[in-house]
Structure formats: structure tokens, C-alpha cells
Short mmCIF file of C-alpha atoms in Angstrom, two decimals:
data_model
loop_
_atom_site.label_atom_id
_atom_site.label_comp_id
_atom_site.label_asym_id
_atom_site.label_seq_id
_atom_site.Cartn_x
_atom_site.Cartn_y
_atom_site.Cartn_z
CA UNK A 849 60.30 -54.00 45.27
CA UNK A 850 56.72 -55.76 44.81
CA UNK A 851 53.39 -54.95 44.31
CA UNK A 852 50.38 -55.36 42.25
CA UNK A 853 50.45 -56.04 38.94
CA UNK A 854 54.30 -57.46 38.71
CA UNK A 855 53.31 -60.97 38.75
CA UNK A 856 55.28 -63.47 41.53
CA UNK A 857 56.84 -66.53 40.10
CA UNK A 858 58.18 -70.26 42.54
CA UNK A 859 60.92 -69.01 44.85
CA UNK A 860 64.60 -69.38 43.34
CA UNK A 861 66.12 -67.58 46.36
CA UNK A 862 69.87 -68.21 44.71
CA UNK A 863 68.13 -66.19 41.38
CA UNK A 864 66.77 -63.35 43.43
CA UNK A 865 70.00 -62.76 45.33
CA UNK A 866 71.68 -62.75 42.18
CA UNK A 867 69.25 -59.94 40.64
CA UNK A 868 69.38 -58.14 43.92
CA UNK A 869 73.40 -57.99 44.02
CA UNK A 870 73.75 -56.63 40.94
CA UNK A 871 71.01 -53.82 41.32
CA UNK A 872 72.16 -52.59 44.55
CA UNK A 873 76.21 -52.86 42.41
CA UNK A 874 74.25 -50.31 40.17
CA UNK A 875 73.76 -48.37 42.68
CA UNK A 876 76.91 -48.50 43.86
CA UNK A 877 77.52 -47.33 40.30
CA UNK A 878 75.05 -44.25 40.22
CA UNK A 879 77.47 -43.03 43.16
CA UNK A 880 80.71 -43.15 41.46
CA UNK A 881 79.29 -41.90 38.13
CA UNK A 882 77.49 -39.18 40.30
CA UNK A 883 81.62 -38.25 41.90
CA UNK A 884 83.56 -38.30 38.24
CA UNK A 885 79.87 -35.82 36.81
CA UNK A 886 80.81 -33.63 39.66
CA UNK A 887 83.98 -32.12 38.20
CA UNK A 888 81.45 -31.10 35.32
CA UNK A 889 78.76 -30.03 36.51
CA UNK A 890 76.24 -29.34 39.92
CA UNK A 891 74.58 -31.65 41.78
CA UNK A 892 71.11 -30.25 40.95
CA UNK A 893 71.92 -31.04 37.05
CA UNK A 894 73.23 -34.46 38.05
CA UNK A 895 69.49 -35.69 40.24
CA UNK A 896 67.95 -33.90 37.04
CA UNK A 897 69.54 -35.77 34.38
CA UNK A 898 69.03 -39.37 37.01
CA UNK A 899 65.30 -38.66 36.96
CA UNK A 900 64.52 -37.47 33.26
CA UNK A 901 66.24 -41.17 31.87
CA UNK A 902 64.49 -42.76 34.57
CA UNK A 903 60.96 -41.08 33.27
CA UNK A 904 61.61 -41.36 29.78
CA UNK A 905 61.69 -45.23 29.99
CA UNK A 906 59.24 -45.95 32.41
CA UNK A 907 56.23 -43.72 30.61
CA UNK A 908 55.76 -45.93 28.28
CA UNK A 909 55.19 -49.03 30.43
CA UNK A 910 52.92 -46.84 32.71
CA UNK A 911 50.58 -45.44 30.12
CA UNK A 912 50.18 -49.22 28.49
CA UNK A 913 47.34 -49.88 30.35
CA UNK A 914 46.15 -46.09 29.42
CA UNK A 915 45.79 -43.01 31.69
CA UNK A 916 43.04 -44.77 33.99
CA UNK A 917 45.87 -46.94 34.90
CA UNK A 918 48.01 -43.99 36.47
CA UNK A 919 44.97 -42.50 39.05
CA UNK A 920 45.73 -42.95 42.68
CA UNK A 921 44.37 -42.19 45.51
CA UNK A 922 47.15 -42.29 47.21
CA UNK A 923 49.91 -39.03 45.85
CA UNK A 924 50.49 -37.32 49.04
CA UNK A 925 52.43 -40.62 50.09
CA UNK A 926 53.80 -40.48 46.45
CA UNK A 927 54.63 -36.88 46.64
CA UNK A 928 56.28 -38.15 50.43
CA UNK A 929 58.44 -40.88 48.70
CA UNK A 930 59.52 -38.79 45.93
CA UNK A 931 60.54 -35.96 48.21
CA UNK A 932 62.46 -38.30 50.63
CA UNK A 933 64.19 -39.90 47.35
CA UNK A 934 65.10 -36.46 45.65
CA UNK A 935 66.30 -34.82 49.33
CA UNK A 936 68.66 -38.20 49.79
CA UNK A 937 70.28 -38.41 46.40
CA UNK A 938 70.71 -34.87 46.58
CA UNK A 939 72.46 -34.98 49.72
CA UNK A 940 74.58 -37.99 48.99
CA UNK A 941 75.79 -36.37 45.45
CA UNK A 942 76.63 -33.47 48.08
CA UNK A 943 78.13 -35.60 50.25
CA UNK A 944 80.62 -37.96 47.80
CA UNK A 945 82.23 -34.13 46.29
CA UNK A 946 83.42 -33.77 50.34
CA UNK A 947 84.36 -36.71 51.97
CA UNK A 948 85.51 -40.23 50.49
CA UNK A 949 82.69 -42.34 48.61
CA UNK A 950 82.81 -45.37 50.73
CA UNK A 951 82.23 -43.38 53.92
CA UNK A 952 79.51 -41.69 52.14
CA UNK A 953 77.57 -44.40 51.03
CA UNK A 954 77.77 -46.42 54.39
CA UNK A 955 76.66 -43.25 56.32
CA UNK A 956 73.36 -42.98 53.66
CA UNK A 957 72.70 -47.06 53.55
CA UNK A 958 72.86 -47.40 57.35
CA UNK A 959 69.32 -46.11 56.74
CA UNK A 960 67.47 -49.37 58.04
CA UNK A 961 69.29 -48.77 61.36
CA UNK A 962 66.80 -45.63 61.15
CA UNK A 963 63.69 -47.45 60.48
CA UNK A 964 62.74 -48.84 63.90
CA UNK A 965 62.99 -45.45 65.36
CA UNK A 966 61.09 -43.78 62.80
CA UNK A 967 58.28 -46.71 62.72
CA UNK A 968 57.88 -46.15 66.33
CA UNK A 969 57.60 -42.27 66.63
CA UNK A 970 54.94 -42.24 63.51
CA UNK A 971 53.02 -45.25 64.26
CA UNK A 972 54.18 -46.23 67.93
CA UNK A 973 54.16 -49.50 66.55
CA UNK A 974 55.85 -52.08 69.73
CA UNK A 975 59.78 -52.69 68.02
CA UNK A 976 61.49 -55.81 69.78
CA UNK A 977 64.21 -55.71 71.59
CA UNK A 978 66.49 -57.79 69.12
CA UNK A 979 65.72 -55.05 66.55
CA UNK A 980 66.52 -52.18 69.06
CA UNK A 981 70.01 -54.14 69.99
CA UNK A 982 70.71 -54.41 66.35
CA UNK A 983 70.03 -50.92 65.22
CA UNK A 984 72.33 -49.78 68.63
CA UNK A 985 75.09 -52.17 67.38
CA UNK A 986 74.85 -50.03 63.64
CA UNK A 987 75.14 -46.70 64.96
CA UNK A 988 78.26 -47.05 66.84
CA UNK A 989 79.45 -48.05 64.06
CA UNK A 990 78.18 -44.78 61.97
CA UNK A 991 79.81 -43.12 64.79
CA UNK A 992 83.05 -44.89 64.00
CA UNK A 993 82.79 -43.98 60.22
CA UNK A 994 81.87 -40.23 61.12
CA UNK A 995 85.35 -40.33 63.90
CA UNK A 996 84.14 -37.64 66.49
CA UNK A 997 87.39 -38.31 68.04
CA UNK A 998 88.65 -35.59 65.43
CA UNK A 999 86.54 -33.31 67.52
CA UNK A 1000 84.50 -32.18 64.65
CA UNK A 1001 81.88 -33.57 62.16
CA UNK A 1002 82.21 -32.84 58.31
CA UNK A 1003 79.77 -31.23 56.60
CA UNK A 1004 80.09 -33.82 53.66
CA UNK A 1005 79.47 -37.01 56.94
CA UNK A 1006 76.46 -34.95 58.48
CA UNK A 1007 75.39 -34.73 55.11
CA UNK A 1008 75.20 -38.48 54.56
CA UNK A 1009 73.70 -39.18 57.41
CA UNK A 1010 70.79 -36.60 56.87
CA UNK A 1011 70.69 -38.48 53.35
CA UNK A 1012 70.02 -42.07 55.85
CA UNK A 1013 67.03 -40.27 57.54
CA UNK A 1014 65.66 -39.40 53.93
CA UNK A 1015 66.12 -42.87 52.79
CA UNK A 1016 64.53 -44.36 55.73
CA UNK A 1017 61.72 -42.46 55.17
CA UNK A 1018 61.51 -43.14 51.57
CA UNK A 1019 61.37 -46.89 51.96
CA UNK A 1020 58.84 -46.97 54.49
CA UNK A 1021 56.90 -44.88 51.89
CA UNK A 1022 57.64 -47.78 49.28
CA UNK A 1023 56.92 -50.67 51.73
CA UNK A 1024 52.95 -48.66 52.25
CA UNK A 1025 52.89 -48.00 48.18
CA UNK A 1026 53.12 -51.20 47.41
CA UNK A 1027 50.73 -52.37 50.33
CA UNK A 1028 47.85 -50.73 46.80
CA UNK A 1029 49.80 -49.54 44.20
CA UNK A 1030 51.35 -51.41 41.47
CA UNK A 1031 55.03 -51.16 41.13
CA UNK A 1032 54.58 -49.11 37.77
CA UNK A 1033 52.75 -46.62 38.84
CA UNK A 1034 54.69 -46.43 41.91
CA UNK A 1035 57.76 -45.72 39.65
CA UNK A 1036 56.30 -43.67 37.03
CA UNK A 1037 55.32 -41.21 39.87
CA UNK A 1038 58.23 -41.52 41.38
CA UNK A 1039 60.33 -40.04 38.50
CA UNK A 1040 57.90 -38.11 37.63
CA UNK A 1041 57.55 -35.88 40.73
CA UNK A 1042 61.67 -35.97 41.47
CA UNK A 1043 61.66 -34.78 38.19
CA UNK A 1044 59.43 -31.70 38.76
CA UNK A 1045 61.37 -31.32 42.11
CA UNK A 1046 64.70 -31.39 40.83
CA UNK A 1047 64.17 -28.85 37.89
CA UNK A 1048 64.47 -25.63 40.32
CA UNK A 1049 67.23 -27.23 41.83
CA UNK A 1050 69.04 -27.45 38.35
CA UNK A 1051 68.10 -24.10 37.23
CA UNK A 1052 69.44 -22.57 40.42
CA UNK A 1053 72.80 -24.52 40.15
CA UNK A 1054 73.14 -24.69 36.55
CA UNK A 1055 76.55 -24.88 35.53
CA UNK A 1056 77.51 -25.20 31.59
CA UNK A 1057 79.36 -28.45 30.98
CA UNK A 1058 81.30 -30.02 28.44
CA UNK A 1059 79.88 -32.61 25.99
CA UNK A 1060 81.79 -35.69 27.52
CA UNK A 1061 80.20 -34.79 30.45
CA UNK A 1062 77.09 -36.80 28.58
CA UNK A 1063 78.52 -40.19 29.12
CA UNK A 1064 78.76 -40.43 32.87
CA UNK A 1065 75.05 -38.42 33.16
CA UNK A 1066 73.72 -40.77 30.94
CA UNK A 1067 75.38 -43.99 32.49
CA UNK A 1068 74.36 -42.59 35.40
CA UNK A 1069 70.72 -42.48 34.89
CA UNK A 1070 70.71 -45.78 33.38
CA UNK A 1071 72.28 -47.48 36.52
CA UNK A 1072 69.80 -45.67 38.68
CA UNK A 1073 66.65 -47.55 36.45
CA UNK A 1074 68.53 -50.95 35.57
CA UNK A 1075 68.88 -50.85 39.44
CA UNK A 1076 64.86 -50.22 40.26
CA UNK A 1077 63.51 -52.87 37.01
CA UNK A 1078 66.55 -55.59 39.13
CA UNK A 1079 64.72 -55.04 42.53
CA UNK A 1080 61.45 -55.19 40.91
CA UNK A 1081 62.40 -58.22 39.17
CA UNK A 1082 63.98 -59.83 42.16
CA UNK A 1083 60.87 -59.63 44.34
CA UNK A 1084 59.24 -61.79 41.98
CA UNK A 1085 61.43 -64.55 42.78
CA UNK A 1086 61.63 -64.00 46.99
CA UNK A 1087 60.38 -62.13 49.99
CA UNK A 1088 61.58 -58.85 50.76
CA UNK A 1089 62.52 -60.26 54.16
CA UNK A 1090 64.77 -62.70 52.38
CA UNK A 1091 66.28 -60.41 50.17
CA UNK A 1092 66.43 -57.15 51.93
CA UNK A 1093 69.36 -57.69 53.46
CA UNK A 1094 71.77 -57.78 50.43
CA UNK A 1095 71.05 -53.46 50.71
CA UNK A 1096 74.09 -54.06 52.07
CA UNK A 1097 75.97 -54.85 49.32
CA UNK A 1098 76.20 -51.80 48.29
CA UNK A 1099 78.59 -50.31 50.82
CA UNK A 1100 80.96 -53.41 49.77
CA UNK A 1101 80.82 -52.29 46.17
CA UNK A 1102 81.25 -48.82 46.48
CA UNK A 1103 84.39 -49.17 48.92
CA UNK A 1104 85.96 -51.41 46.69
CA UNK A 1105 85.24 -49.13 43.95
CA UNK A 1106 86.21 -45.66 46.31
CA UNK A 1107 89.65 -48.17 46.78
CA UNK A 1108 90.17 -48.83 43.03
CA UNK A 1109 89.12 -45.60 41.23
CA UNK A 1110 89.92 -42.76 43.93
CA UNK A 1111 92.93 -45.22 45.97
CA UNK A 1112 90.89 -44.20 49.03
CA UNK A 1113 91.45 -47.22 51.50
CA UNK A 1114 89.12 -47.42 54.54
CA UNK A 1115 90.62 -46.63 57.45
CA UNK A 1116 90.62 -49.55 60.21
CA UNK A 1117 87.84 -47.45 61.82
CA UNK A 1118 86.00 -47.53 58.72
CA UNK A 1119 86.26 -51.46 58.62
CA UNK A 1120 84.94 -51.74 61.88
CA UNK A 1121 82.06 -49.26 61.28
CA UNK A 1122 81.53 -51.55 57.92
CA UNK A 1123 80.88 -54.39 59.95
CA UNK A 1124 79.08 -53.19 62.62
CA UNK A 1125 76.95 -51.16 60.43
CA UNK A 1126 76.40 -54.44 58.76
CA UNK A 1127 75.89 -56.73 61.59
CA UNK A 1128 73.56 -54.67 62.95
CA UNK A 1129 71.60 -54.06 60.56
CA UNK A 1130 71.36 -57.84 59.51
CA UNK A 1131 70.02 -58.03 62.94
CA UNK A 1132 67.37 -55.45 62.63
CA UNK A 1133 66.49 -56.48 59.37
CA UNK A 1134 66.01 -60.27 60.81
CA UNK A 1135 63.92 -59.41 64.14
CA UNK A 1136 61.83 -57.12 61.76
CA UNK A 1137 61.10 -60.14 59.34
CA UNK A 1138 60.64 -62.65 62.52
CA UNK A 1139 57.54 -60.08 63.74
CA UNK A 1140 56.28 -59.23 60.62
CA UNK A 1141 52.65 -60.37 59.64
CA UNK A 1142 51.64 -58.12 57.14
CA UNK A 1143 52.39 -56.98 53.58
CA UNK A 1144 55.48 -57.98 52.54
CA UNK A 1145 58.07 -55.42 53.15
CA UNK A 1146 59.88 -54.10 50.22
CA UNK A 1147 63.37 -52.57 50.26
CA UNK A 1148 64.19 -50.29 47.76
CA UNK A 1149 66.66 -47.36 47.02
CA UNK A 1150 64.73 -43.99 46.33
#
């Protein structure tokens, strides 16, 4: 992420890449930590826990320039991001208890694939045909990973991909944020309201949980906001259209993790899906940057 008021230093691409890698690993992270919490506790209490550390430690940073600094004219696409966020982490903690992590994961990040589509039906904004060609090239491979062949779709995969639409959305929201806002504010309201938004949910599933139970909610919550200061910090150092692309590093981490941890190996299905989901998003992502001549775009998990 950019905006206002983080300060933009030379571009050191091979820096930025490195600070984008390992916040979208941390991600990667949030998503296993968010599987071994689930034989604890419910996914409400999990996205409530995530967003309380997140709004502890960014308060503090937000408020420095006092409460002036926090009044925006913009919350209804504040409240829109943080909705989008809370509905796709919700849905992907859903999603990893009922089908392998890896598949989940790819399913949720082939969100960009999503992007053109939704751009054009809010905005009818003209999309190129590289980008359309791209995006088709993705979704077969989401159809791979979601194998209709078995003649029936899993809750947990219909899930994720409901969880891609939300994240879509979500980043779009952060790409016109930080067209005004500065990236603090755009944070601190972004934990904030997935906080308030994630309380009923928690109270509705509550579900007592044993004290080591702490470790992985906490480590959790701290991967989720070492991940969002790494993007921020990243931006700084390159374009959002140079950087954007390592989103997908995140589906490499988490399958090598899914392999490791759970000894889930991808199917050759799922490889294929991998790369396509990859390859064409690389290609969306690329026509995208090519046309763009506006703000620079910013690519963000919720």
C-alpha cells in the first residue's frame, strides 16, 4: 500500500520485492495459524482476536497527529473496505476448516482475476483485451482447483471463492483510499470498523478455549499487521504496478506450508490451476499497469 503521508524514498525494486515477499509469507502465515486456532476455537473469535492486535498497535500511530488527523470524508468507502476485508477473512477461516489450505488460499488470491470484471460493471471503465485474456486464462484454472469433474462443488471451495469476490472488492476500495487518505488512517479505520463488525460474530460463535490457544491467536494477529506495516513499507520503495504481482506469492507459501504441516500435496490439477491462476493473473496485472494513468494502484490484503 501507499498514500499520503508515508513518505516515498529512490526506487530499490530488489528491496521492495524483498519487503513484499515476506508480507504476503505473513499472510500465508495468518492462514495456517488461522487452521491449527480452529481446533480451539470459532472462526468469529479468530477475525476478532486478528483485528483487536491489529487496532491496538496502530492507535497509537493514528492519534499522533491528534484526533483532527483521523476525520474523513470519505467512511462509507471505509466502512466498504472494512466490510469486504471482515466478509473475506471470515470466509477463508471458513473455508481452510473444510477443504485443504493451499486450495483455499489460491481460490481467495485469484481475486485480481475478479477485478477487471468488477471495474467494468461499477465504473464501465473500457478493460483491454490482454487483461480480459489473462483473467480467462486464471479462471480455468480456479475451475481446475475447484474439480467440477467430481460433479459437485464443496462448500469449503465455493466458500473461497466468495472470499476472492470480497477481496477484489476490498482492494479496489484500498487502491480509491489511498487516491486521499493517508495510509494510517486508512488502517486505523480499517481495524477499527472489522473490529466493531466482528464482535457479534464472536459473541454468536463464542466457544471457550484453552489457554494455549493464546499463542497461535496472538501470532496470528501479529502476522496479519507485520504483513500490512511490510506492504506499506514496500510501496515506499516501488510502484504498485511493479510490485503487485508478488500477491502471488502467497499461494506458493501456503502450499508449501499446507505440504509440510498438514502432508496435503497438490494434486496435478492443483499444479496446473497454480500456474494458470498465476499466469493469468501476471497478465492481467501487466495490461492493467500498461493502461494505467492515474493514481498508483495499490495491492493490499484486507
Amino acid at each position: 500500500m501507499s498514500g499520503a503521508g508515508t513518505g516515498h524514498r529512490p526506487e530499490n525494486l530488489p528491496l521492495a520485492a524483498v519487503f513484499i515477499t515476506v508480507a504476503f509469507f505473513c499472510v500465508a502465515l495468518v492462514a495456517a495459524l488461522a487452521k491449527l486456532s480452529s481446533q480451539y476455537t470459532s472462526t468469529g473469535v479468530i477475525l476478532l482476536v486478528q483485528n483487536v492486535i491489529g487496532l491496538l498497535f496502530i492507535t497509537p500511530s493514528a492519534l499522533r497527529g491528534g484526533w483532527s488527523s483521523l476525520r474523513t470524508g470519505r467512511l462509507g468507502l471505509h466502512v466498504l473496505r472494512a466490510a469486504t476485508g471482515t466478509a473475506c477473512w471470515y470466509v477463508l477461516f471458513f473455508a481452510i476448516t473444510q477443504i485443504p489450505l493451499a486450495n483455499a488460499t489460491l481460490l481467495t488470491y485469484s481475486a485480481p482475476l475478479w477485478m477487471p470484471l468488477i471495474a467494468w460493471c461499477v465504473t464501465r471503465q473500457w478493460v483491454s483485451r490482454s487483461t480480459w485474456v489473462g483473467a480467462g486464462i486464471g479462471f480455468c484454472g480456479v475451475i481446475l482447483v475447484l474439480q467440477p469433474q467430481a460433479h459437485n462443488f464443496s462448500i469449503g471451495g465455493l466458500s473461497a471463492l466468495a472470499g476472492a469476490v470480497f477481496l477484489a472488492v476490498a482492494m479496489m476500495s484500498v487502491r480509491w483510499l489511498g487516491a486521499t487518505e493517508p495510509m494510517t488512517r486508512v488502517l486505523f479505520y480499517y481495524f477499527l470498523l472489522s473490529t466493531v463488525m466482528a464482535l457479534p460474530l464472536a459473541v454468536v460463535d463464542w466457544q471457550p478455549f484453552p489457554p494455549q490457544a493464546w499463542v497461535g491467536l496472538v501470532g496470528l494477529g501479529s502476522a496479519q499487521l507485520i504483513s500490512q506495516v511490510l506492504i506499506v513499507v514496500a510501496y515506499r520503495y516501488a510502484s504498485a504496478e511493479k510490485v503487485g504481482p508478488f500477491i502471488y506469492t502467497v499461494i506458493v507459501f501456503t502450499a508449501l506450508i499446507d505440504w509440510m504441516v498438514w502432508d496435503h500435496r497438490p494434486t496435478p490439477a492443483t499444479y496446473l490451476g497454480i500456474a494458470l491462476v498465476i499466469g493469468g493473473g501476471l497478465v492481467a496485472v501487466r495490461s492493467r499497469s500498461g493502461a494505467a494513468a492515474g493514481p498508483r494502484n495499490q495491492v493490499s490484503p484486507p
